[in-house]
PDB file of C-alpha atoms in Angstrom:
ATOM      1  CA  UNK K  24     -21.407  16.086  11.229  1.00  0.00           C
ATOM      2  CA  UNK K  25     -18.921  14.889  13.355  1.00  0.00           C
ATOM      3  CA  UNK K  26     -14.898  15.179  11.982  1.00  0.00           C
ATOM      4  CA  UNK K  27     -12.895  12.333  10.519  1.00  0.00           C
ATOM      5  CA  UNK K  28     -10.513  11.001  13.537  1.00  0.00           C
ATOM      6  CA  UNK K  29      -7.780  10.321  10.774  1.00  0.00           C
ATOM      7  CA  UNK K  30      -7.098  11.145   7.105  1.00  0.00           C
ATOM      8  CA  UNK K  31      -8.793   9.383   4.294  1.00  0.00           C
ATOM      9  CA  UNK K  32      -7.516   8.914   1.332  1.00  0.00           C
ATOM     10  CA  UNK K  33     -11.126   9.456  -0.545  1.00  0.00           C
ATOM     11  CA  UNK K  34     -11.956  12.662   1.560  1.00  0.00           C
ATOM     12  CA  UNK K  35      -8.263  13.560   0.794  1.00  0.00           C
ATOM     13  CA  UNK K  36      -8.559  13.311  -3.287  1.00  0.00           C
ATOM     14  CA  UNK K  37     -11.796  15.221  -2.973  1.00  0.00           C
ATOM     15  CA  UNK K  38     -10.286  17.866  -1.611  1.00  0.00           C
ATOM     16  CA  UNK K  39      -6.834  18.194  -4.038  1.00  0.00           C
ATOM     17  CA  UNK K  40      -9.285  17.524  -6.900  1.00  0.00           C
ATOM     18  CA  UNK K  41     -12.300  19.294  -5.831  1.00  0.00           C
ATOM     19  CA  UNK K  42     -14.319  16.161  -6.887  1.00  0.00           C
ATOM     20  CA  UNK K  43     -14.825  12.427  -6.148  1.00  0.00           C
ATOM     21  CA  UNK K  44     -11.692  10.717  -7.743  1.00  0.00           C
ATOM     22  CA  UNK K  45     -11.656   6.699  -8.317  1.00  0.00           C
ATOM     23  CA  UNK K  46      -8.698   4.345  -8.573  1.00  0.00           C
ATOM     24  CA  UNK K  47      -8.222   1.926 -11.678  1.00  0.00           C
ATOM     25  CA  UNK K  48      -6.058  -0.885 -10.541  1.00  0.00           C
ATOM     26  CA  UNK K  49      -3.924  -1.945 -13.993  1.00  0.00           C
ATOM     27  CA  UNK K  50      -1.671  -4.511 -14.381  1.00  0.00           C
ATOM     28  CA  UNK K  51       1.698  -3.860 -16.165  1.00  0.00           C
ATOM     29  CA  UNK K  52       2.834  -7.343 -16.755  1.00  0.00           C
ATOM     30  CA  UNK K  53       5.635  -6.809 -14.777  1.00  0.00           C
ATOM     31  CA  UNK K  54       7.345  -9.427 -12.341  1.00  0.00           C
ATOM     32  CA  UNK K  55       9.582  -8.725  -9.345  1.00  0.00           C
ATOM     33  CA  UNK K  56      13.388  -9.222  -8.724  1.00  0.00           C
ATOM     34  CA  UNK K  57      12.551 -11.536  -5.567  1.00  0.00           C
ATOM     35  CA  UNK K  58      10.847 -13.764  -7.892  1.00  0.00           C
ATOM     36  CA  UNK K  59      13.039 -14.171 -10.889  1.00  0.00           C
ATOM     37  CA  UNK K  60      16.800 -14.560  -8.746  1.00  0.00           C
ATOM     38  CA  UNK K  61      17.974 -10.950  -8.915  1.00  0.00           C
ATOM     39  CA  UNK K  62      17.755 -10.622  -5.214  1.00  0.00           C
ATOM     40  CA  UNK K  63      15.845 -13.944  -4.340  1.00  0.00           C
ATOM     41  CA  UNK K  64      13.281 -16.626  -5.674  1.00  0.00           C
ATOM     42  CA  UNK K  65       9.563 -17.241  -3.848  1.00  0.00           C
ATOM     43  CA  UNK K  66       9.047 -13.854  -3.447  1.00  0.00           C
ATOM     44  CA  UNK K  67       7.948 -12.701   0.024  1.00  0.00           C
ATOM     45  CA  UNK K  68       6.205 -15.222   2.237  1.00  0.00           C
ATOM     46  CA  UNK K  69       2.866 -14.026   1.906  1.00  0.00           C
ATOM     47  CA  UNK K  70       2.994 -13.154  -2.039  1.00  0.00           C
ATOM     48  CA  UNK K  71       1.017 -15.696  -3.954  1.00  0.00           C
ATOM     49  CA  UNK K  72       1.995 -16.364  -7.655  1.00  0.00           C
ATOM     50  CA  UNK K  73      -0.814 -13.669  -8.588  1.00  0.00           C
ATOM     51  CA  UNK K  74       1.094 -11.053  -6.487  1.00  0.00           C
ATOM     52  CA  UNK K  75      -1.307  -8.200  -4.981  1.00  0.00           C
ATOM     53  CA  UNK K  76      -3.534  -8.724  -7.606  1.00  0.00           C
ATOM     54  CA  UNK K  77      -5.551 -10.666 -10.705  1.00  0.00           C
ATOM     55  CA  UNK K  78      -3.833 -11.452 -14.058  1.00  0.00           C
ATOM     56  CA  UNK K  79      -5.193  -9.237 -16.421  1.00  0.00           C
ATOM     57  CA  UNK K  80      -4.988 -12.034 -19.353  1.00  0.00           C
ATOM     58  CA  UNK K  81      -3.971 -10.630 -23.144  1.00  0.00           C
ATOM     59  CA  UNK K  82      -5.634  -6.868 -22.278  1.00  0.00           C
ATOM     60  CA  UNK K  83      -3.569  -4.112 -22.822  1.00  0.00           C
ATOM     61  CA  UNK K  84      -3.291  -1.163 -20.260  1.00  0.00           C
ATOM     62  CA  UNK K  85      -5.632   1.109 -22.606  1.00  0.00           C
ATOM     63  CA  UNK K  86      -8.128  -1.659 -22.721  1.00  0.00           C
ATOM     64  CA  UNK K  87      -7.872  -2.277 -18.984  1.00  0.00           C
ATOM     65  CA  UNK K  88      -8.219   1.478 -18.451  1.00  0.00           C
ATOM     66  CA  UNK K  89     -11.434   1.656 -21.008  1.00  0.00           C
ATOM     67  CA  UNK K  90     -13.453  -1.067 -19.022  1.00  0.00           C
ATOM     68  CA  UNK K  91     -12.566   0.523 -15.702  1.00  0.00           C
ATOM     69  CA  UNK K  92     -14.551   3.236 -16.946  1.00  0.00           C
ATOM     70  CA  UNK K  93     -17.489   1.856 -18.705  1.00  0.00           C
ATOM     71  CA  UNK K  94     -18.227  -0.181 -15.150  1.00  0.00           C
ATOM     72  CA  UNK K  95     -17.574   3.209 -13.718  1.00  0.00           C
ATOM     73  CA  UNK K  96     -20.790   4.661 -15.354  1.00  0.00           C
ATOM     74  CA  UNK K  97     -23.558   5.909 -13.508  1.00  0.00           C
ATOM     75  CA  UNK K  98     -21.208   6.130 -10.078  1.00  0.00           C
ATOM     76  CA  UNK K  99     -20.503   9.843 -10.009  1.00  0.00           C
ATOM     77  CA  UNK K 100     -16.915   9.824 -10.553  1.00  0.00           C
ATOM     78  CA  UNK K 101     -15.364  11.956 -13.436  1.00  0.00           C
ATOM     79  CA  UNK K 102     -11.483  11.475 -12.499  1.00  0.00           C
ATOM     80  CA  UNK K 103      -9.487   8.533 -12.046  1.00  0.00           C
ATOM     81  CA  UNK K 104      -5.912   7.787 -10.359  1.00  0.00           C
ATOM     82  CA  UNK K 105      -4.306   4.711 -12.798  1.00  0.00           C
ATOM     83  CA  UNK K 106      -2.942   2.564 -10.375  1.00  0.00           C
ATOM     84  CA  UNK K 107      -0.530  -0.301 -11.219  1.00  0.00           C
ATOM     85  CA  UNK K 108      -0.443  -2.569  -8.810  1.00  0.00           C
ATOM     86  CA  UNK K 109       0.510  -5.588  -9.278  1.00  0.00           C
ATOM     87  CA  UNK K 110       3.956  -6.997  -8.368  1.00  0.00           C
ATOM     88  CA  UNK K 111       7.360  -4.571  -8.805  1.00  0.00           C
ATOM     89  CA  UNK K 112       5.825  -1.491 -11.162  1.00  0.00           C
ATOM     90  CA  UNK K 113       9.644  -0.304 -11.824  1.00  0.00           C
ATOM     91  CA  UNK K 114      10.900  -3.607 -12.614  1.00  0.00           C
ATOM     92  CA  UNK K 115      12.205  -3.156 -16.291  1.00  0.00           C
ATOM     93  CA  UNK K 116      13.969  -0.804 -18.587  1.00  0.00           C
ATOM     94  CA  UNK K 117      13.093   2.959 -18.881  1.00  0.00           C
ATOM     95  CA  UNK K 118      12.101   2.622 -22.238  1.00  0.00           C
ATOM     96  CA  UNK K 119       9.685  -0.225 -21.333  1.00  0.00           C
ATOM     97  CA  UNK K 120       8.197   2.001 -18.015  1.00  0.00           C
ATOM     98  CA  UNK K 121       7.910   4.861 -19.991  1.00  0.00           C
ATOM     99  CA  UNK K 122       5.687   3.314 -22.506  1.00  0.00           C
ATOM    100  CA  UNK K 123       3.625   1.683 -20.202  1.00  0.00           C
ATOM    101  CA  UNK K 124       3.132   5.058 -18.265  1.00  0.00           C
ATOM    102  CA  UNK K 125       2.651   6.652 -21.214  1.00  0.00           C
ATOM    103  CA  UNK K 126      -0.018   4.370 -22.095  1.00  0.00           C
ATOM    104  CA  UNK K 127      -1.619   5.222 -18.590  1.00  0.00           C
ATOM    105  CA  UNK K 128      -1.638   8.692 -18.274  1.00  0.00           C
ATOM    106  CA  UNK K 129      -2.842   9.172 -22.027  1.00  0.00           C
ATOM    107  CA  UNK K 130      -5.647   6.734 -22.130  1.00  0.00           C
ATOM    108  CA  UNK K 131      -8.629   9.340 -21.336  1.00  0.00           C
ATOM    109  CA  UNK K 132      -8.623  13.007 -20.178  1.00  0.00           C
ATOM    110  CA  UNK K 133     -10.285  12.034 -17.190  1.00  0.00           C
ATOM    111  CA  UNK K 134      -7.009  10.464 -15.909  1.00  0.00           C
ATOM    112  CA  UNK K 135      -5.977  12.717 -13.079  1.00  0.00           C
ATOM    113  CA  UNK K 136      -2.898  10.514 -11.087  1.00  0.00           C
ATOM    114  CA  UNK K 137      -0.698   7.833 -11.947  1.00  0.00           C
ATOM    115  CA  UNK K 138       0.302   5.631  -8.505  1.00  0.00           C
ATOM    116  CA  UNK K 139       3.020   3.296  -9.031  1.00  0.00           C
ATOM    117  CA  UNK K 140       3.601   0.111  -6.472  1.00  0.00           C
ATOM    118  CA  UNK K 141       7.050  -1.431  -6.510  1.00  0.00           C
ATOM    119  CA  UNK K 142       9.744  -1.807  -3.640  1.00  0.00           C
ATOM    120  CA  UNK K 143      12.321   0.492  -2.443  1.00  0.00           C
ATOM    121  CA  UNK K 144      15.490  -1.505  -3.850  1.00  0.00           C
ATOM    122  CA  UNK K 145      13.921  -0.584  -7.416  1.00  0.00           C
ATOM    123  CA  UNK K 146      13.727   2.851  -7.329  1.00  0.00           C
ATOM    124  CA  UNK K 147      16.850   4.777  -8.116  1.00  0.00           C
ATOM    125  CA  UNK K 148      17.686   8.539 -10.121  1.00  0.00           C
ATOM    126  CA  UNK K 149      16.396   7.611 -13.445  1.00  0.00           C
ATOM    127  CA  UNK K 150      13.367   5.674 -12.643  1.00  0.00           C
ATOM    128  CA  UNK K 151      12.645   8.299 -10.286  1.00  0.00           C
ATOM    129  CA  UNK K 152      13.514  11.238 -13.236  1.00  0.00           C
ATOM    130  CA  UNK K 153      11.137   9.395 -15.517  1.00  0.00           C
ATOM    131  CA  UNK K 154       7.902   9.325 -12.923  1.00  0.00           C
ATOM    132  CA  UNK K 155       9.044  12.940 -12.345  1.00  0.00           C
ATOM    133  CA  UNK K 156       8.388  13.885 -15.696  1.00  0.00           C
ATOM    134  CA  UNK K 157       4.601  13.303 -15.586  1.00  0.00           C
ATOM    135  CA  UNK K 158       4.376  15.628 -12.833  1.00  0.00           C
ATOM    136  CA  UNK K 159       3.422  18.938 -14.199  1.00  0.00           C
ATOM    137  CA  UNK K 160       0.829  16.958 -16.273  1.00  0.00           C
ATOM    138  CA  UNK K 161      -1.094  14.471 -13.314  1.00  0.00           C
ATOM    139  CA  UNK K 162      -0.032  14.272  -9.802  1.00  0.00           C
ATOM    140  CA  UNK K 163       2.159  10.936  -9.637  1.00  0.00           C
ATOM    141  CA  UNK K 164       2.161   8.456  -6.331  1.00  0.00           C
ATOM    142  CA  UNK K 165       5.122   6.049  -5.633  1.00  0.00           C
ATOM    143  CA  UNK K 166       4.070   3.292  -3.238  1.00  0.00           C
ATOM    144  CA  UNK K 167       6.784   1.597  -1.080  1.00  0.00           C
ATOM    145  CA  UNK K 168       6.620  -1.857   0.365  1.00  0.00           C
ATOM    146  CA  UNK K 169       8.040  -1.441   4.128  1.00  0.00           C
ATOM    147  CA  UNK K 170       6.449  -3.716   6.160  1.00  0.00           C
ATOM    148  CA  UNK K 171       8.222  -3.623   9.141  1.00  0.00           C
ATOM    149  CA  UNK K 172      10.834  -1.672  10.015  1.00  0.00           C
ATOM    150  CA  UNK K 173      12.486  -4.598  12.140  1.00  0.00           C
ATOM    151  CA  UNK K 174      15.175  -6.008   9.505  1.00  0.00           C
ATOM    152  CA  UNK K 175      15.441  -9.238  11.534  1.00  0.00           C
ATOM    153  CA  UNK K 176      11.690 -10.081  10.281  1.00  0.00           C
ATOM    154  CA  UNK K 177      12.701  -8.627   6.851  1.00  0.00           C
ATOM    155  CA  UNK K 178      14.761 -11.601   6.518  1.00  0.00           C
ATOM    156  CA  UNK K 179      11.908 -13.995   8.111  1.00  0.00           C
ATOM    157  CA  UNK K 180       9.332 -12.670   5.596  1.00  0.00           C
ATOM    158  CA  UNK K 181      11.910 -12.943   2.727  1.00  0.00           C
ATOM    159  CA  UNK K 182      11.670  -9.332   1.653  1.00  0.00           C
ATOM    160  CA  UNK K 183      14.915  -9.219   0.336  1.00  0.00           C
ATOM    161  CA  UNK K 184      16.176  -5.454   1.324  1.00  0.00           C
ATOM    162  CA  UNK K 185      17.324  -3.776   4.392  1.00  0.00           C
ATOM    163  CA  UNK K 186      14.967  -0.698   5.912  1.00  0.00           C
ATOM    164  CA  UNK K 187      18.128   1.286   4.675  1.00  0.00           C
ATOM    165  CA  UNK K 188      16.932   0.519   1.549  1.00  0.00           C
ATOM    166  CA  UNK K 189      13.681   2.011   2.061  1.00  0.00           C
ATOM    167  CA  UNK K 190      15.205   5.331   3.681  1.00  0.00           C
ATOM    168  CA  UNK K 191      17.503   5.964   0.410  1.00  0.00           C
ATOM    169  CA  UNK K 192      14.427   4.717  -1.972  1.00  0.00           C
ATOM    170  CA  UNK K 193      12.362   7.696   0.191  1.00  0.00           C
ATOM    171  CA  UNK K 194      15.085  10.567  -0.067  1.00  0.00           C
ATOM    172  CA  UNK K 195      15.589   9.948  -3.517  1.00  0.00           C
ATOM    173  CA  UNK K 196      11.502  10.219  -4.841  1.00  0.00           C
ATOM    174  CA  UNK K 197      11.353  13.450  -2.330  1.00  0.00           C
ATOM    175  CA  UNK K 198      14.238  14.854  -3.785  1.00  0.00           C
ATOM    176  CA  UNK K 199      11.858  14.598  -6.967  1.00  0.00           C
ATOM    177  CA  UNK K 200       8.845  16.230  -5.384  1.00  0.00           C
ATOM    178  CA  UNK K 201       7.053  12.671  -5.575  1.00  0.00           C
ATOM    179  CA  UNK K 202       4.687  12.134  -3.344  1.00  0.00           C
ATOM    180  CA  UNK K 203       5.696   8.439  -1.182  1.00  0.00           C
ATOM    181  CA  UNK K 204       3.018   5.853   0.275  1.00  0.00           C
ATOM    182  CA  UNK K 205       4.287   3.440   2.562  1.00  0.00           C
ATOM    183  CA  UNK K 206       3.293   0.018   2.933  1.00  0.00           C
ATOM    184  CA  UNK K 207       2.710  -1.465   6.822  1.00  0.00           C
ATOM    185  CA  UNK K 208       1.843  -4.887   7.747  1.00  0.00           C
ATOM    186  CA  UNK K 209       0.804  -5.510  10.837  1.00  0.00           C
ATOM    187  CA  UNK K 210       0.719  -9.316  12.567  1.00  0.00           C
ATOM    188  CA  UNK K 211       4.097 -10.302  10.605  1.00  0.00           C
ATOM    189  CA  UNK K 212       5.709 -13.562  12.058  1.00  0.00           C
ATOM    190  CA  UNK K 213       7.652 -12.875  15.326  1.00  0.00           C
ATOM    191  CA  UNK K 214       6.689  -9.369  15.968  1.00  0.00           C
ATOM    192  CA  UNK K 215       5.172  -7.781  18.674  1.00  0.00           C
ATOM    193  CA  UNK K 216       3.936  -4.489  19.454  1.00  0.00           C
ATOM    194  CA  UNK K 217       7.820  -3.061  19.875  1.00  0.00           C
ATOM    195  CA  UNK K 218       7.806  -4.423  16.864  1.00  0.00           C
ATOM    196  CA  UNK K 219       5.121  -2.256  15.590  1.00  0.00           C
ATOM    197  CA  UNK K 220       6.098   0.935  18.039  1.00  0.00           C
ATOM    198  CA  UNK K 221       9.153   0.903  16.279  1.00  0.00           C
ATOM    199  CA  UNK K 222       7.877   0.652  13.196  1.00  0.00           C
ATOM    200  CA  UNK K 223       5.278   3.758  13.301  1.00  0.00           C
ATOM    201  CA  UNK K 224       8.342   5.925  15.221  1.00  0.00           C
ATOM    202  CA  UNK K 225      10.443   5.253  11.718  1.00  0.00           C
ATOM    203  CA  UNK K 226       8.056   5.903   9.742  1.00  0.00           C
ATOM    204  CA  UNK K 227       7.401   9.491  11.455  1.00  0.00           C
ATOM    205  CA  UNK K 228      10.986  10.293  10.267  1.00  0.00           C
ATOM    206  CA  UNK K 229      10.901   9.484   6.921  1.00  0.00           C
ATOM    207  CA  UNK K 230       9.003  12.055   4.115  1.00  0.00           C
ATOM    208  CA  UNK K 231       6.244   9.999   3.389  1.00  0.00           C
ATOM    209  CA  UNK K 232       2.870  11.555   2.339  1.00  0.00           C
ATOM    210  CA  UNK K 233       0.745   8.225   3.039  1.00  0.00           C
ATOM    211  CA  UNK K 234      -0.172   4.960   4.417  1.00  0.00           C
ATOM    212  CA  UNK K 235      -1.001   1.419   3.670  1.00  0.00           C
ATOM    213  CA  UNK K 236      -2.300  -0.661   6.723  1.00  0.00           C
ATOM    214  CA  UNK K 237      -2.307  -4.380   5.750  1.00  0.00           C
ATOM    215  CA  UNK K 238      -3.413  -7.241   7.920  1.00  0.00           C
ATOM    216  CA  UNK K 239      -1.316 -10.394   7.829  1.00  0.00           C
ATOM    217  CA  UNK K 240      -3.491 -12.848   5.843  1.00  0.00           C
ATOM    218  CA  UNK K 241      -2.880 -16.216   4.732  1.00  0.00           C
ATOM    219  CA  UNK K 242      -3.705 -17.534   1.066  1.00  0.00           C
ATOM    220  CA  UNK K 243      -2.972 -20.847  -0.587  1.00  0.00           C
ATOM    221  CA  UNK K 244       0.133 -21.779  -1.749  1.00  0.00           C
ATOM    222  CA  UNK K 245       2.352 -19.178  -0.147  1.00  0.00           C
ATOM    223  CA  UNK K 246       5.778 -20.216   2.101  1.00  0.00           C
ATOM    224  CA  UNK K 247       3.164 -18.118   5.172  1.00  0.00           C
ATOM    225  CA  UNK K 248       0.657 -20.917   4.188  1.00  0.00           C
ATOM    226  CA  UNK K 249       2.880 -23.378   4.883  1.00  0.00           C
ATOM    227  CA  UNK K 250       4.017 -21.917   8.362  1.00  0.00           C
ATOM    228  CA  UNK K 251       0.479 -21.739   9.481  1.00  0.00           C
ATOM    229  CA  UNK K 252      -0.428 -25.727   8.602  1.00  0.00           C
ATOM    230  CA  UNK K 253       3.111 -26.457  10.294  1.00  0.00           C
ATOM    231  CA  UNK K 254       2.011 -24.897  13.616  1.00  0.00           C
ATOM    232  CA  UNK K 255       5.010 -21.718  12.886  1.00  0.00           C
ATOM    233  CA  UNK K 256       2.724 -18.656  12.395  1.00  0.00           C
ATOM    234  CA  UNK K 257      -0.518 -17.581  14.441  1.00  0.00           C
ATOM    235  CA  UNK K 258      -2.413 -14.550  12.850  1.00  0.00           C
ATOM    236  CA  UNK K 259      -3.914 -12.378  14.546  1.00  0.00           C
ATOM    237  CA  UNK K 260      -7.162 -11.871  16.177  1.00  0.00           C
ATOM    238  CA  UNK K 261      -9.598  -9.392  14.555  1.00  0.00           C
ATOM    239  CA  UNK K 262      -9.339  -7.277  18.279  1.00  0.00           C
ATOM    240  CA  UNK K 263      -5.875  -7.585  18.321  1.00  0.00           C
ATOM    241  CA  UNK K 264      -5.283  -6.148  14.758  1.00  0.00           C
ATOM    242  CA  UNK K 265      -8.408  -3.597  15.500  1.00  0.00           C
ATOM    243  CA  UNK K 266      -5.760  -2.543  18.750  1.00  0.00           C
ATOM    244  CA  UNK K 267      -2.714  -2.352  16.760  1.00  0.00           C
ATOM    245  CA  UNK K 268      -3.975  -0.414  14.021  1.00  0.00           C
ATOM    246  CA  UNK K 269      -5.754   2.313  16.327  1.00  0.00           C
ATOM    247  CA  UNK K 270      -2.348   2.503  18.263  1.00  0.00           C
ATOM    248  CA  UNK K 271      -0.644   2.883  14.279  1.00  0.00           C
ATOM    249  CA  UNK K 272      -3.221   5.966  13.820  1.00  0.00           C
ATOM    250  CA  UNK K 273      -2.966   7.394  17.226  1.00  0.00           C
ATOM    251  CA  UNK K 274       0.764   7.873  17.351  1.00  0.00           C
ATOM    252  CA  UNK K 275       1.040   8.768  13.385  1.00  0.00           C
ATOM    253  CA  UNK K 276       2.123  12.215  12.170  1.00  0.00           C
ATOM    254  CA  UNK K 277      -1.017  13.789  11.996  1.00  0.00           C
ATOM    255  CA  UNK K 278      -0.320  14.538   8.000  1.00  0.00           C
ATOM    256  CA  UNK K 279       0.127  11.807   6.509  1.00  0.00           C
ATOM    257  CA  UNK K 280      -2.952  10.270   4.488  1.00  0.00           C
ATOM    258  CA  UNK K 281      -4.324   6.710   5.462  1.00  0.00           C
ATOM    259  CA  UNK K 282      -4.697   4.751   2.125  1.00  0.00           C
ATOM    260  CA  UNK K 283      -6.228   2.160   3.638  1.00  0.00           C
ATOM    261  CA  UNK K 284      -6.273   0.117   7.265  1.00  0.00           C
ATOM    262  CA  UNK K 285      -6.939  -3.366   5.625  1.00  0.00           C
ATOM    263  CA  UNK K 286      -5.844  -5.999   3.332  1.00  0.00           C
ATOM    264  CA  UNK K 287      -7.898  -7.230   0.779  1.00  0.00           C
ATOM    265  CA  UNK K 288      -7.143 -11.103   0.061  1.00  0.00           C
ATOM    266  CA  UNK K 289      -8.435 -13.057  -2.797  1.00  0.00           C
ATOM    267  CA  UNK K 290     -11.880 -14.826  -0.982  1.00  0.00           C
ATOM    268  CA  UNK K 291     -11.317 -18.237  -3.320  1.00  0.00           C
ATOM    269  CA  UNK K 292      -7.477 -18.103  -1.715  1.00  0.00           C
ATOM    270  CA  UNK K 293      -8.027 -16.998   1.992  1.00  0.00           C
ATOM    271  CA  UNK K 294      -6.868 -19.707   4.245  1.00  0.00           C
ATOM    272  CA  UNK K 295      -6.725 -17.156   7.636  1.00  0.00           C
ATOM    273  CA  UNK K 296      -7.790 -15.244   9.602  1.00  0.00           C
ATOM    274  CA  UNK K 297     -11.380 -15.685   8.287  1.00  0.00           C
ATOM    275  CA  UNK K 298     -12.170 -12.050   9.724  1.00  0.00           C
ATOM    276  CA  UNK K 299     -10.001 -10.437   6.792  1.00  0.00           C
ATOM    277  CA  UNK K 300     -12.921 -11.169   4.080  1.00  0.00           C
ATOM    278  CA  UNK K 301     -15.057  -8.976   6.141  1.00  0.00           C
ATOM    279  CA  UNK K 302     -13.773  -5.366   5.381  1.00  0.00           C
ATOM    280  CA  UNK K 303     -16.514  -4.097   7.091  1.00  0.00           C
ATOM    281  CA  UNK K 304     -15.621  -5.172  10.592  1.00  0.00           C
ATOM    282  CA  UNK K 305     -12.462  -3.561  10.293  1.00  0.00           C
ATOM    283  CA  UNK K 306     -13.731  -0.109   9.293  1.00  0.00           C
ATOM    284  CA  UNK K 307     -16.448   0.092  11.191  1.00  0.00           C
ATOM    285  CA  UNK K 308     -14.216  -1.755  14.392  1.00  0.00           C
ATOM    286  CA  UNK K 309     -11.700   0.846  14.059  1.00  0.00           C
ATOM    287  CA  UNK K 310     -13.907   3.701  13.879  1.00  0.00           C
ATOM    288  CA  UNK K 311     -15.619   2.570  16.991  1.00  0.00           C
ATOM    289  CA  UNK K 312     -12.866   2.504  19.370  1.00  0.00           C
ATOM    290  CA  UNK K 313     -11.310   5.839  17.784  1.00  0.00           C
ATOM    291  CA  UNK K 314     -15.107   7.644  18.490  1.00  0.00           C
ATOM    292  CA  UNK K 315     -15.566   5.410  22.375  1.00  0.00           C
ATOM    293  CA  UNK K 316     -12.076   6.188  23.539  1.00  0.00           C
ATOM    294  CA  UNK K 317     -12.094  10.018  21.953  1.00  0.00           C
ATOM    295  CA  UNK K 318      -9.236   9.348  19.708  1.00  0.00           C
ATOM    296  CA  UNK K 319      -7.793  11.085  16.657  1.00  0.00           C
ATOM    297  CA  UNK K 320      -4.990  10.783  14.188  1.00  0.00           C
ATOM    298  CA  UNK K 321      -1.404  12.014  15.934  1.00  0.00           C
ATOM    299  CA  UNK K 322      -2.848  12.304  19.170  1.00  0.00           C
ATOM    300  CA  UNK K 323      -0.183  10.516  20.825  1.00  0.00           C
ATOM    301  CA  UNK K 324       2.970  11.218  18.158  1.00  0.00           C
ATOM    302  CA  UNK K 325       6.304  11.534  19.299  1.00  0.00           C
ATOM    303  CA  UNK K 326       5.009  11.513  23.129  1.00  0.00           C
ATOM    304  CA  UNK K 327       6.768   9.095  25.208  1.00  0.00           C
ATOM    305  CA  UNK K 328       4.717   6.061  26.514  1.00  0.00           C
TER     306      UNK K 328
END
């Protein structure tokens, strides 16, 4: 059987846990300080009002957690990661996040990690103390929203921080031993693939353990929605982002675990690129040039081009 050509997160788990390990994606009810005027209002320009995920209505994060795993019957998966994804997962008092994480990691005894998603200008000593704290109990995940690395389309995108930000949000989990996934969007408005060359060649400097690769989509509603029916913003084609994300794997420390090389939009919501609701084409279009063109994970970090 032929080798992976980059680091998956499943085969990853299976090998830290000795088992297939599922997420549960769990909604804190939390909101985010680029949404409520802390740092800004709107949010970023491709956030919808739903965030990065679904509402979870009146269910608590127990209940959540308990009908993740009755649908999980029958699928051959004993452990579980609680993920809470939606929206700014440190975005509230440490009392609050420590009873919601509490309620998390305590819900069954087949809850192995706890991965928290929130951005980098919310993570400071005691937030970062507190997710600490569960560490000699699960293994515990902090997921940062980068993007780009190109502050100039920060500001375009409305993300509200500057990639400093990110650097002192990163230094301060690895201080704590936490393990730190970045988030990567590829196609943002007015980038290129500097753009994204510079991007990847930060990233390699900073002590993260992981990867998000996100497509630029476009769902209804959203200031990116907008752009698009205004003429402003072209997404990309499906080659183009299959291009730029083998050029993100090829020239990425060799270590770091690939979450995921996709974003998943809402298919009731997705305005464009039509491509994006077929995950499929991604994968297997990715895997395809990586196996033609004999390529692998790192094979071209820190060379010059």
């Amino acid at each position: 059987m032929e080798q992976e050509r980059y680091v998956h997160l499943n085969a990853w788990l299976k090998q830290k846990f000795g088992q297939r390990v599922l997420k549960i994606c769990v909604d804190g009810d939390f909101t985010c300080p680029n949404r409520d005027g802390k740092c800004g209002v709107g949010g970023c320009i491709f956030c919808g009002e739903s965030g990065s995920g679904k509402h979870r209505g009146s269910s608590s994060i127990k209940e959540q957690i308990e009908n993740h795993l009755k649908s999980y019957r029958g699928q051959r998966a004993e452990k579980f990661v609680v993920y809470f994804q939606n929206f700014t997962n440190t975005y509230d008092s440490l009392p609050n996040l420590k009873k919601k994480y509490d309620e998390a990691v305590s819900a069954s005894d087949k809850i192995v990690g706890l991965a928290v998603a929130t951005r980098p200008d919310c993570i400071d000593e005691d937030v970062a103390r507190l997710l600490q704290s569960y560490n000699d109990r699960i293994y515990v995940q902090v997921e940062l929203g980068l993007q780009t690395a190109d502050d100039e389309t920060g500001r375009i995108i409305n993300r509200g921080y500057d990639t400093e930000v990110f650097e002192k949000a990163v230094d301060i989990l690895s201080r704590c031993n936490l393990d730190v996934v970045a988030h990567v969007m590829v196609g943002l408005p007015n980038e290129n693939i500097e753009n994204l060359k510079n991007t990847v060649e930060f990233l390699n400097g900073q002590k993260i353990s992981g990867i998000k690769i996100h497509s630029t989509y476009i769902t209804k509603g959203t200031k990116l929605c907008e752009m698009f029916e205004r003429g402003e913003y072209k997404p990309l084609e499906l080659q183009e982002y299959l291009d730029s994300v083998v050029y993100v794997l090829t020239h990425l420390r060799s270590d770091i675990v690939v979450h995921r090389i996709s974003g998943d939009a809402p298919k009731d919501e997705l305005i464009a690129p039509l491509w994006n609701s077929h995950k499929k084409l991604v994968l297997n279009g990715v895997d395809r040039i990586l196996r033609e063109k004999n390529l692998r994970q790192g094979q071209f970090c820190n060379k010059k081009e």
